[in-house]
mmCIF file with all atom_site columns, C-alpha atoms in Angstrom:
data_model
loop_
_atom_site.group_PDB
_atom_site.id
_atom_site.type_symbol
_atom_site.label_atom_id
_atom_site.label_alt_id
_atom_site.label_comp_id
_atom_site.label_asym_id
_atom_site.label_entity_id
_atom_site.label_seq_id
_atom_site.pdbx_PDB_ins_code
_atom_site.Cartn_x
_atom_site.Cartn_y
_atom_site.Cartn_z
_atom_site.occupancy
_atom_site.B_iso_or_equiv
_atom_site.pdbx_formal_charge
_atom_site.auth_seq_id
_atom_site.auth_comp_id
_atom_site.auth_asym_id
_atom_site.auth_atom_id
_atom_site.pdbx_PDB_model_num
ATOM 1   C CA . UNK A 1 1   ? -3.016  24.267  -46.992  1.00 42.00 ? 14  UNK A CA 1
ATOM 2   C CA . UNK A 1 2   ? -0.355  21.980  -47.793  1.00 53.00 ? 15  UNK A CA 1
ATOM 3   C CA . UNK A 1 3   ? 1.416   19.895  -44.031  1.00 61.00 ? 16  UNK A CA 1
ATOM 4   C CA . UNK A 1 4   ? 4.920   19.833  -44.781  1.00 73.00 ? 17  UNK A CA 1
ATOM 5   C CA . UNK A 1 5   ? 6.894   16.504  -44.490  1.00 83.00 ? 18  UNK A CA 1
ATOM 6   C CA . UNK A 1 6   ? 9.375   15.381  -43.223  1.00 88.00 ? 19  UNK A CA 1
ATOM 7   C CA . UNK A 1 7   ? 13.061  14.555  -44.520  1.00 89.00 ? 20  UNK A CA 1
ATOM 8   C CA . UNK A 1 8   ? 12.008  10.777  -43.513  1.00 90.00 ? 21  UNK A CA 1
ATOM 9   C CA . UNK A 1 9   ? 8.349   10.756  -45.322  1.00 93.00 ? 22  UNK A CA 1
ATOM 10  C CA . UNK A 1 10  ? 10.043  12.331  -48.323  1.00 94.00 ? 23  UNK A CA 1
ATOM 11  C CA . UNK A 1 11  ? 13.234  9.844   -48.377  1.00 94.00 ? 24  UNK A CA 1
ATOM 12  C CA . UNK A 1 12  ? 10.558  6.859   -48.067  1.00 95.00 ? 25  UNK A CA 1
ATOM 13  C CA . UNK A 1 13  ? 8.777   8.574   -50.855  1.00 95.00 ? 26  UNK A CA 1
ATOM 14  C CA . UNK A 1 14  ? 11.855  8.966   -53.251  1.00 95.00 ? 27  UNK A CA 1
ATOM 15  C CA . UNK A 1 15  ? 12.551  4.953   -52.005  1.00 95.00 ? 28  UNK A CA 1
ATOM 16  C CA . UNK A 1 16  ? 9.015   3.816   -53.125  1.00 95.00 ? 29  UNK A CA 1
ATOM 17  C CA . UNK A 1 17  ? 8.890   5.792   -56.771  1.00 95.00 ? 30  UNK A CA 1
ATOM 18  C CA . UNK A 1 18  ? 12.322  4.769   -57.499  1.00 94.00 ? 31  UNK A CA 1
ATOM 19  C CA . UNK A 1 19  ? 11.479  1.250   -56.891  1.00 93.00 ? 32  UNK A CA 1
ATOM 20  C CA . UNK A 1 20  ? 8.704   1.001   -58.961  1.00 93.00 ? 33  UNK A CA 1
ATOM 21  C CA . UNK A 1 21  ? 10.571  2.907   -61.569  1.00 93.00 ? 34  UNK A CA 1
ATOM 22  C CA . UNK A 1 22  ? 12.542  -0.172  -61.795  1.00 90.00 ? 35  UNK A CA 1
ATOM 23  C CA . UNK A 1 23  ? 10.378  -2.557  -63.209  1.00 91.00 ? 36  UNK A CA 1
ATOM 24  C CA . UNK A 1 24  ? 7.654   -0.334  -64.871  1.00 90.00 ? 37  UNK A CA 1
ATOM 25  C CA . UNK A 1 25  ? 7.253   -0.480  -68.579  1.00 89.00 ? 38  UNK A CA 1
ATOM 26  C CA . UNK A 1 26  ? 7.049   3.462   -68.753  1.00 87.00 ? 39  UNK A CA 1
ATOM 27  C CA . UNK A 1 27  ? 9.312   4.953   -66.361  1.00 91.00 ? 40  UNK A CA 1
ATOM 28  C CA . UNK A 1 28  ? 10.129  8.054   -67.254  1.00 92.00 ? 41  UNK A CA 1
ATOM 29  C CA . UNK A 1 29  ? 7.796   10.064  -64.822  1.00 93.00 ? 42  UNK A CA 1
ATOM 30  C CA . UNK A 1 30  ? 8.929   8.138   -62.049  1.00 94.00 ? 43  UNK A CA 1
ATOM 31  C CA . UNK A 1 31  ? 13.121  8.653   -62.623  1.00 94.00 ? 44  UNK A CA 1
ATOM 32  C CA . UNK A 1 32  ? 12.063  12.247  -63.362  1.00 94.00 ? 45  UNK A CA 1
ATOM 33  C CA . UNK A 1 33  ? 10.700  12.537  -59.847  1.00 94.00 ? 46  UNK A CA 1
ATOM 34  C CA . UNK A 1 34  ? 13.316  10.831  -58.341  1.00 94.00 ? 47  UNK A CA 1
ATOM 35  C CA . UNK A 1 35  ? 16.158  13.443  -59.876  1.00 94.00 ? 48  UNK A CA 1
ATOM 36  C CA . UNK A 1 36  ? 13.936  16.543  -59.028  1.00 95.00 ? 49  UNK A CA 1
ATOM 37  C CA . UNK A 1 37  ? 12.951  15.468  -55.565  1.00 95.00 ? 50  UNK A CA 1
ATOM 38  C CA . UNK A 1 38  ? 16.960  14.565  -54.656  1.00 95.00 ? 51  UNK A CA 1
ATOM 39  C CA . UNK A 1 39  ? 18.002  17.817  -56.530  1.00 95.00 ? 52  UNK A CA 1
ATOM 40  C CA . UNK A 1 40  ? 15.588  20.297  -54.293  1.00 95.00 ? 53  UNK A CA 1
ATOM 41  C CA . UNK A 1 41  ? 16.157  17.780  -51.021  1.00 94.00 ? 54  UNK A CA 1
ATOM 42  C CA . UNK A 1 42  ? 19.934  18.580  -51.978  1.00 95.00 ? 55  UNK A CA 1
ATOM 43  C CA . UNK A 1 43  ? 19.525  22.496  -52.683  1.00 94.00 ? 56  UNK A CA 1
ATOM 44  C CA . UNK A 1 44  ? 17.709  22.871  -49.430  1.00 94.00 ? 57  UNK A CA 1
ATOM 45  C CA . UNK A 1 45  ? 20.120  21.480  -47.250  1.00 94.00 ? 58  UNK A CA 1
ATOM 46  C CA . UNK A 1 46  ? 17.555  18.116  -46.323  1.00 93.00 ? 59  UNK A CA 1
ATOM 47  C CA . UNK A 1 47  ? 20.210  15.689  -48.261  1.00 94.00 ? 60  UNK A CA 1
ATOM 48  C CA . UNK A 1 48  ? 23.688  16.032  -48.808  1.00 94.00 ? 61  UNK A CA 1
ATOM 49  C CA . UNK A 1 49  ? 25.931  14.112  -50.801  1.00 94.00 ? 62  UNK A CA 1
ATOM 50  C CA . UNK A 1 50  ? 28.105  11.810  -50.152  1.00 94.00 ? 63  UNK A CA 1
ATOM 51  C CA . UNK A 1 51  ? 30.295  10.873  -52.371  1.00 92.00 ? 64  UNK A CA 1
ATOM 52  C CA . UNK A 1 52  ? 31.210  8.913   -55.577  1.00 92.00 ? 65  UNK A CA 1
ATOM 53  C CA . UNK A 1 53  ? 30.567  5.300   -56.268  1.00 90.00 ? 66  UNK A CA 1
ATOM 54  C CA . UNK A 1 54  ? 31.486  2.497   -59.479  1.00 88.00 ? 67  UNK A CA 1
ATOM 55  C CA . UNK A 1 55  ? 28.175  1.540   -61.075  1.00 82.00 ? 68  UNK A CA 1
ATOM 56  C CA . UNK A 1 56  ? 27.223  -2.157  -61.028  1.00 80.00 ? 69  UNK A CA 1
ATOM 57  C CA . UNK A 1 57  ? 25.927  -1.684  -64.956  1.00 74.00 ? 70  UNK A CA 1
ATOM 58  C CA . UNK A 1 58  ? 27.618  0.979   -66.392  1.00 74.00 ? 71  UNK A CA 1
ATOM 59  C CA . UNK A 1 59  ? 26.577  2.151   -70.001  1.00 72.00 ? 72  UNK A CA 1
ATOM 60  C CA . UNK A 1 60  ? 28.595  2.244   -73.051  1.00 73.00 ? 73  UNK A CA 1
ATOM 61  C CA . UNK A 1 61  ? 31.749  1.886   -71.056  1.00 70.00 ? 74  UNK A CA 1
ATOM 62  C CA . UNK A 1 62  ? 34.111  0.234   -69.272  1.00 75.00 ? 75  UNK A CA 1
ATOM 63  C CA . UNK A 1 63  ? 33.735  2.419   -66.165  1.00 79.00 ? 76  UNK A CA 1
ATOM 64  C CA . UNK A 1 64  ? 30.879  5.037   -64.793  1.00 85.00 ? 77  UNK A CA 1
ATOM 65  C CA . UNK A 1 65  ? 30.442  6.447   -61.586  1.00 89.00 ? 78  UNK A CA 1
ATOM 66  C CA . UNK A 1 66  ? 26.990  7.864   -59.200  1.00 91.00 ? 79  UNK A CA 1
ATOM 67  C CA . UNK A 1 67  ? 26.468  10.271  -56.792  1.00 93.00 ? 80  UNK A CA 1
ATOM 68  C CA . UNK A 1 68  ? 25.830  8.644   -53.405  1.00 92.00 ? 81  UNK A CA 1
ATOM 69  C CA . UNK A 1 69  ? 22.917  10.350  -51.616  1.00 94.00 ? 82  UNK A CA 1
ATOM 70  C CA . UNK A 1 70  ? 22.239  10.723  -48.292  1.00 94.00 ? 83  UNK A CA 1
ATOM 71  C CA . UNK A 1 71  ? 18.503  11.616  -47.628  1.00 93.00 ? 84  UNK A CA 1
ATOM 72  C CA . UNK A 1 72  ? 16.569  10.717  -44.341  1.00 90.00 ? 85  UNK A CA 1
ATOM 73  C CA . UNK A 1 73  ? 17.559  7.229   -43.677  1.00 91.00 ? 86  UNK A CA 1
ATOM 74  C CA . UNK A 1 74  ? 17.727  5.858   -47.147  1.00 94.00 ? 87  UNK A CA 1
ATOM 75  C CA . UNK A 1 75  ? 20.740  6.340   -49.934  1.00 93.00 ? 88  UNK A CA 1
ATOM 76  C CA . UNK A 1 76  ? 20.437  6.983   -53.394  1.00 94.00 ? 89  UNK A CA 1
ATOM 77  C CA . UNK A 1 77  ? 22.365  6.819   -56.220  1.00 92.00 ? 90  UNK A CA 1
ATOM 78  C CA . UNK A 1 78  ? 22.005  9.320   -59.496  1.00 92.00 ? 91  UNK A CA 1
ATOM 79  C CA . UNK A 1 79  ? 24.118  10.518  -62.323  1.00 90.00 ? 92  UNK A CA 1
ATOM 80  C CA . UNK A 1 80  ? 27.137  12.861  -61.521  1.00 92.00 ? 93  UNK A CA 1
ATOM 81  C CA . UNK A 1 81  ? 27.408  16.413  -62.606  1.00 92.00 ? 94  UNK A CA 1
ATOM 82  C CA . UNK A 1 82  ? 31.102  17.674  -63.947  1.00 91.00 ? 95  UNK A CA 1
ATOM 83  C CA . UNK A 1 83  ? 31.870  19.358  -60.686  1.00 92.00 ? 96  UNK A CA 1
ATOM 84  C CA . UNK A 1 84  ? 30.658  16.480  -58.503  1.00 91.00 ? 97  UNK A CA 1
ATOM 85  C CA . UNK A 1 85  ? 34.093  14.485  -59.660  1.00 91.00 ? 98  UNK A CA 1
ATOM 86  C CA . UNK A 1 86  ? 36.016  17.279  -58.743  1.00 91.00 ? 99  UNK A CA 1
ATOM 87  C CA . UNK A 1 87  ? 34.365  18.343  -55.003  1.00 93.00 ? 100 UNK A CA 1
ATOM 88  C CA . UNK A 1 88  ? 33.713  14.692  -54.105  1.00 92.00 ? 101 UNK A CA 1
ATOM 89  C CA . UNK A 1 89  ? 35.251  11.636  -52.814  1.00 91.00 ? 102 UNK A CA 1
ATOM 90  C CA . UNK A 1 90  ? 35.541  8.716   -54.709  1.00 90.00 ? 103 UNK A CA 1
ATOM 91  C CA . UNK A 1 91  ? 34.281  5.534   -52.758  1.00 90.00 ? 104 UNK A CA 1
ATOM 92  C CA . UNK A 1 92  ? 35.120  2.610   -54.924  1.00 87.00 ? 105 UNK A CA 1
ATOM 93  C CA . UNK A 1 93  ? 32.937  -0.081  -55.708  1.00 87.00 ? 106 UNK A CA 1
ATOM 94  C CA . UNK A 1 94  ? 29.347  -0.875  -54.014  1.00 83.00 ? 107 UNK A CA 1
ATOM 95  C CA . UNK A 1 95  ? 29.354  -2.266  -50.556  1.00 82.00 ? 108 UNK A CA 1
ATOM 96  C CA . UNK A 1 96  ? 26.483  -4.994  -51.776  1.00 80.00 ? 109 UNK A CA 1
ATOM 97  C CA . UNK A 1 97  ? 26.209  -5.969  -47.983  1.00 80.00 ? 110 UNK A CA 1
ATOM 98  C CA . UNK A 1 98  ? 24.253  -2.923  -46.855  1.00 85.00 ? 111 UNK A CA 1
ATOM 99  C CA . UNK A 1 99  ? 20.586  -2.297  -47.935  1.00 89.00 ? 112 UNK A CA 1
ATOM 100 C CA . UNK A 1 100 ? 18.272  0.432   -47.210  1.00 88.00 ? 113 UNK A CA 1
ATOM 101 C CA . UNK A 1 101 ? 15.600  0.294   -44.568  1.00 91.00 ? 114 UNK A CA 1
ATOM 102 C CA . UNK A 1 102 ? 12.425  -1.437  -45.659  1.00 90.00 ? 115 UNK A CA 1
ATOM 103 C CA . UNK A 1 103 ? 9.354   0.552   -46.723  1.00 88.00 ? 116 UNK A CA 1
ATOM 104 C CA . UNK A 1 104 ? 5.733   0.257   -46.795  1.00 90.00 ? 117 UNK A CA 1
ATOM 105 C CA . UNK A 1 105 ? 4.596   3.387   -48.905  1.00 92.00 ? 118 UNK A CA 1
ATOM 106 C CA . UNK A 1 106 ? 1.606   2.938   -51.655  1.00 94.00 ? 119 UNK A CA 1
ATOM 107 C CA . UNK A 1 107 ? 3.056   4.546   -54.307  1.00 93.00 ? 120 UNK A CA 1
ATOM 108 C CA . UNK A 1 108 ? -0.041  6.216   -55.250  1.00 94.00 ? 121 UNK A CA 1
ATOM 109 C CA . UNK A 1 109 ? 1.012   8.229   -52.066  1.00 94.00 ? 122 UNK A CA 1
ATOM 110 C CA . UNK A 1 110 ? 4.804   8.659   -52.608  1.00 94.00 ? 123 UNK A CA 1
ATOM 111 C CA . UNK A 1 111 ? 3.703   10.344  -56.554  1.00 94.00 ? 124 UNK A CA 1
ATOM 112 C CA . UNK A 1 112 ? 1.806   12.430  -54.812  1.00 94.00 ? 125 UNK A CA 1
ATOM 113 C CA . UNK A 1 113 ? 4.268   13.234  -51.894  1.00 94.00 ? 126 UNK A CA 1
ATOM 114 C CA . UNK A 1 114 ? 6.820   14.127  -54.448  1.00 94.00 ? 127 UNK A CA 1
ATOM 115 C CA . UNK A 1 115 ? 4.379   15.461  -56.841  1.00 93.00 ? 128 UNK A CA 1
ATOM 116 C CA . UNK A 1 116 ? 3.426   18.426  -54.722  1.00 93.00 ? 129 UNK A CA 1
ATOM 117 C CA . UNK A 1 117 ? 7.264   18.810  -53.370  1.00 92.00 ? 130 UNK A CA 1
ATOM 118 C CA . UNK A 1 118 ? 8.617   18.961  -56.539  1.00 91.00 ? 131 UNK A CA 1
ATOM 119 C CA . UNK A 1 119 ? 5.635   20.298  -59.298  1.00 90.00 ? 132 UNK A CA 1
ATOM 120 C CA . UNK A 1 120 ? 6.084   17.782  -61.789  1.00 87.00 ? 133 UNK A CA 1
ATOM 121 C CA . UNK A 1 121 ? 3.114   16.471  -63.876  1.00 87.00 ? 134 UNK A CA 1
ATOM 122 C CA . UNK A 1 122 ? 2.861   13.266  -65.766  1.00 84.00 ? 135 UNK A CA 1
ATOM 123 C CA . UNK A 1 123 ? 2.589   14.054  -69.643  1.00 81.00 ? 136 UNK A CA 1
ATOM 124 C CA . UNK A 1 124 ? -0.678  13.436  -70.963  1.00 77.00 ? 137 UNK A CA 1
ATOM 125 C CA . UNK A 1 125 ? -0.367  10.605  -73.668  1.00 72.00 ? 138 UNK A CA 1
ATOM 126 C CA . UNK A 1 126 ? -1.932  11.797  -76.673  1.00 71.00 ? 139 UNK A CA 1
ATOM 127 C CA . UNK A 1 127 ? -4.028  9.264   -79.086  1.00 66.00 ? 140 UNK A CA 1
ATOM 128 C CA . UNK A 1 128 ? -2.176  8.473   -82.102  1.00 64.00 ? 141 UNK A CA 1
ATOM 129 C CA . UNK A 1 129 ? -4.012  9.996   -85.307  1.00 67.00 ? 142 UNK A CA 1
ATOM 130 C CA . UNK A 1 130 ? -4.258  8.547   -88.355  1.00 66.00 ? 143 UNK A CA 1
ATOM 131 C CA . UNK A 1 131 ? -4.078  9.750   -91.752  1.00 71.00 ? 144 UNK A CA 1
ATOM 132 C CA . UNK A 1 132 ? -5.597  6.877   -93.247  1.00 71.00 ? 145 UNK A CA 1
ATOM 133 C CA . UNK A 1 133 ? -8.978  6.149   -93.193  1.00 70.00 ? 146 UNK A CA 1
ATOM 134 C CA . UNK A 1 134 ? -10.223 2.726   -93.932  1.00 72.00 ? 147 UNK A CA 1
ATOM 135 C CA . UNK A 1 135 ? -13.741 2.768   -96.207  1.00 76.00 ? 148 UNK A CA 1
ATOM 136 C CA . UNK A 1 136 ? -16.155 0.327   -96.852  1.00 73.00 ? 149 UNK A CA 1
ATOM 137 C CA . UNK A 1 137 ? -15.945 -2.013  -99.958  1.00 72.00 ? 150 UNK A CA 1
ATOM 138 C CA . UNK A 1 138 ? -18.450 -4.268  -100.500 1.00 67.00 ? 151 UNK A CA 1
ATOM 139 C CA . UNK A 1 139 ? -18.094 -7.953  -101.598 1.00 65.00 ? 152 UNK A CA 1
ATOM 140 C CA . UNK A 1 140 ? -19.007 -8.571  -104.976 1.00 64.00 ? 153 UNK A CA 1
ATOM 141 C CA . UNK A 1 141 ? -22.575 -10.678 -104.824 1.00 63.00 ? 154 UNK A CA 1
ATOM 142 C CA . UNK A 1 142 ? -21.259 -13.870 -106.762 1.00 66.00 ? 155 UNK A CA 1
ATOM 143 C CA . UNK A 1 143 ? -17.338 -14.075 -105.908 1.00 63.00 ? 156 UNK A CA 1
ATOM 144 C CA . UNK A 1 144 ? -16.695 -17.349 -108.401 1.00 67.00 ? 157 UNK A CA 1
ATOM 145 C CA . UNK A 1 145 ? -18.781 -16.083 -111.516 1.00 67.00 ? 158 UNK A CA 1
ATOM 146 C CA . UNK A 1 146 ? -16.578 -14.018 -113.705 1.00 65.00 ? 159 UNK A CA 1
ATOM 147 C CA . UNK A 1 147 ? -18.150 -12.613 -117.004 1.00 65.00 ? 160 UNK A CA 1
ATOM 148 C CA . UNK A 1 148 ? -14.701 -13.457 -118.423 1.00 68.00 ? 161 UNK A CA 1
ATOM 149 C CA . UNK A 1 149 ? -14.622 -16.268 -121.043 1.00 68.00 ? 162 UNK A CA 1
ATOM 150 C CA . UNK A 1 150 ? -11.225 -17.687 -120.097 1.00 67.00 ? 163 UNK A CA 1
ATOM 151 C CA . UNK A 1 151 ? -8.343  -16.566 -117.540 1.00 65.00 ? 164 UNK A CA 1
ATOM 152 C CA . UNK A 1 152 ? -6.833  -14.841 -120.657 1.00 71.00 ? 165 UNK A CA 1
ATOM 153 C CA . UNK A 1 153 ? -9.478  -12.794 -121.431 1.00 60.00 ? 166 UNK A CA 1
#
């Protein structure tokens, strides 16, 4: 029997992965949980959007804009979808003066939090298999004799 949580737990959650997601060397699972938990949160009416911000770093281009998310007590940011710049209101650029509200969530527990929300599993990494297969060659017994006469022979 699974407890259901609330908007705030889940927000905290969302807060902790995406944190981590930041710095870790493989973070794929962890933005992936991010978009799917803010995508149902948004579909069930928990989080609602906001509107549309500048990114800080945008990619590949002069200018990019996020989604502002509203969810619990925290805000998000994550890619826009072609109707979003249509339906929402553009913001401008980053107020850099607000922050969210600090957190103190193991992120062991916020996986798992959004892991049973959303049903996403981490990929198992497979062992890379090699064709080639080293064999054994002996050393010869006496490496400097050569039964050679000369270096031309």
């Amino acid at each position: 029997m699974t407890v259901a949580k609330s908007d705030s737990d889940i927000a905290q959650a969302i807060f902790t992965v995406n944190r981590h997601a930041k710095t870790a060397p493989d973070n794929h699972y962890l933005y992936a949980l991010k978009k799917e938990a803010l995508n149902l949160m948004i579909e069930k009416k928990r989080a609602a959007k906001i509107g549309l911000h500048f990114s800080k770093n945008p990619q590949k281009s002069q200018q990019q804009s996020s989604v502002l998310v509203k969810c619990g007590n925290y805000y998000f940011h994550m890619l826009p979808k072609k109707e979003d710049f249509s339906s929402l209101e553009h913001l401008g650029h980053l107020d850099d003066t607000y922050r969210n509200p600090p957190s103190r969530m193991n992120l062991k527990v916020a996986k798992e939090i959004l892991r049973t929300l959303t049903g996403l599993e981490p990929q198992k990494k497979e062992a890379a298999v090699s064709n080639f297969t080293k064999t054994y060659q002996p050393r010869q017994l006496d490496r400097f004799y050569s039964p050679k006469k000369s270096y031309f022979d």
